[in-house]
């Protein structure tokens, strides 16, 4: 008997819904998009391969921007399966996500499958049984405006990427890419780094002390004013290190020390006590960006890691849809939240009436809901743990549950107190100190939730600071008064959380794109992580400079935000897709994209002007950093020197650049071998650093003696004695007394070892090569090989479970260097990147390796019989 077929995007979502509906329905997964623009020439159908537009854009730019959609190889079996199932079904429900991407997936499924049975669009923003039954009972048709908006966005991204990337290949470096939002995000990070590079620190001093009342109660206070003039703080300086006000006093070390000494042991009187009621309202429920920001601050999760956990929670029916810009809660959710608060914390902790939050996000879709626990009965984080085994998902659910409950709780209440105390010290100088306190009388929502901060020095909400009971004219005694030096700090680099907030504030990107924006700029080498911060690479500086100078509109923040607004208008049916794309591409009074990326405009770009200027040397010669075919390099006149692309640009200066330029290049002469009189050289070859005895013999065919460095040696610190010891290898240790065979100590590809005939034994310590005695060597050789097998090296780092395979992700070291593995797939990782490697980055490396194996026909691995 034919059953209705429901198609969703993911297998997890399919299993969840199938479990609710039972055998009366067939639920299958499309595994995301089944159709897209071609990614390479091989994917272009044969009948279009001669068309220039197909090769250049994948879009018919002169025929209403019709996209050339293809079913990629990895989706062909899925399409075949769905077509076969459709032939056996009574009706079709397309139950993809309710946003633009989901609507487009539903439309593509309809176009490819061409159903002959009734087709309905089924939408929901949470997956408990009641929501699924309600969605089945209230289907709709596909929203063509949403589909148009997604197609316009996809077409626009293709035009910008395929238009600008070849310009970067010609003028900067092959393999670079540009993107409509990606390049703007990179520009934000570069601009912040430019500010750091231009920043000039300013020093100032403060005076802090402990004060005691007559009742021996103590509190701390800071010097606020000297002779009525306020003390300069960090906020009083600009980024050039200049004071911005003439009405403040800037203390230097000498004066601060003198004032501290004068105040210490003196009695001061309370001049004012100001007490005010303190009220702190709760935070709004999560939308996509605030969830990503808070998970970054509190859990140290990247945006992609947060969204993977949230996606799984949604697909399993535990939370509502996780891509939203709304802070609204439905009436059902409000009732559920208030019932939970009353049950868990009592009526006192309940807000007097339901709280409804106004969205601060431009073009927010108010019809959608905030991210909250799903259904009308919410499990606590402890209750859900047996159902959700993944630790990341548990922690993200805990954030969502507590934030949602807190949003409907009573405000925190207390009292904030500010005290001023002063007195006259040596030479009649008047000093006034200030202290502040906070007492929480009722914690309200703070009992459940306190929002994190991007600045680790910033004080969290509700942190109490107690002051003793003080009245005006009370006397207090100064103790332990100290002068402290400070320096203003450069603008903080973006973290993932603060960059997402900046993008949202500027109207760039949408909830569904924030995580992919971050992943893209990191994966493509424009940004790398240093701790939690995002650092632009030198390549990012070069590409940003080119785009700002020659394609300024395309990386202008306001222009990019207006394009997002236009896409929203298309989604609402207020703007037509084709005329809008035509204006962007062909121009409308001003040059369009096509005119900018072709002809004289691009030919006029001088690659030599694309550089990071560091200044001039003592002779007035400019010192710049450029990006060439083999990566970034420093240039001063005809001098060149490579620099790592992951060197933070704010660590580059004229002085450090000259130091790099003046480092010895090529061979390093260490000295002369006293026995042969030949020169001893240190070199770096294809397989690493080594030492060599004598120059190359040219046509004679004789190779000079060479020896690799030991694993604990550094070429820059190598001396002639070290080199001669290396060149003495292999070393004859002596004859084995039982076998009469010679034992030799040598350094090989896999480290130091002993050899006796065809028998080999590894040495743990490389220095044993030069000092092991015959007696010890005999003991090592007599030890059976299997019992000396070295235990597996412990992992260098444990990162968590891979979101795709579920395997434990660890960083290990092997014979070819460090690598990351989930137990099935291994991916190499650079040694300098290990310290900053997190689960997000490791998951990307492993996913990339799987894709490579797929291309080679080696994935999935064949099961062993």
Tab-separated table of C-alpha atoms in Angstrom, residues 710 725-726 728-734 744-746 752-754 763 765-778 780:
chain	number	residue	atom	x	y	z
A	710	UNK	CA	69.409	15.180	15.684
A	725	UNK	CA	80.302	14.942	15.979
A	726	UNK	CA	77.407	14.465	13.519
A	728	UNK	CA	81.627	11.218	12.794
A	729	UNK	CA	78.540	9.000	12.434
A	730	UNK	CA	78.104	6.133	11.894
A	731	UNK	CA	80.353	5.336	14.893
A	732	UNK	CA	81.971	1.943	15.405
A	733	UNK	CA	81.197	0.978	19.025
A	734	UNK	CA	83.038	-2.388	19.023
A	744	UNK	CA	77.553	0.483	14.882
A	745	UNK	CA	75.737	3.561	16.264
A	746	UNK	CA	73.971	5.656	13.613
A	752	UNK	CA	69.075	7.041	16.561
A	753	UNK	CA	69.753	3.279	16.484
A	754	UNK	CA	72.318	0.489	16.875
A	763	UNK	CA	68.033	4.266	21.090
A	765	UNK	CA	68.383	9.283	23.682
A	766	UNK	CA	70.119	10.730	20.559
A	767	UNK	CA	73.196	11.636	22.628
A	768	UNK	CA	73.844	7.921	23.239
A	769	UNK	CA	75.101	7.822	19.654
A	770	UNK	CA	78.312	9.494	20.820
A	771	UNK	CA	78.705	8.031	24.311
A	772	UNK	CA	77.210	4.545	24.539
A	773	UNK	CA	79.792	2.021	25.725
A	774	UNK	CA	80.341	-1.410	24.229
A	775	UNK	CA	78.953	-3.043	27.388
A	776	UNK	CA	75.713	-1.045	27.202
A	777	UNK	CA	75.447	-1.599	23.451
A	778	UNK	CA	75.742	-5.361	23.953
A	780	UNK	CA	70.701	-3.318	24.136
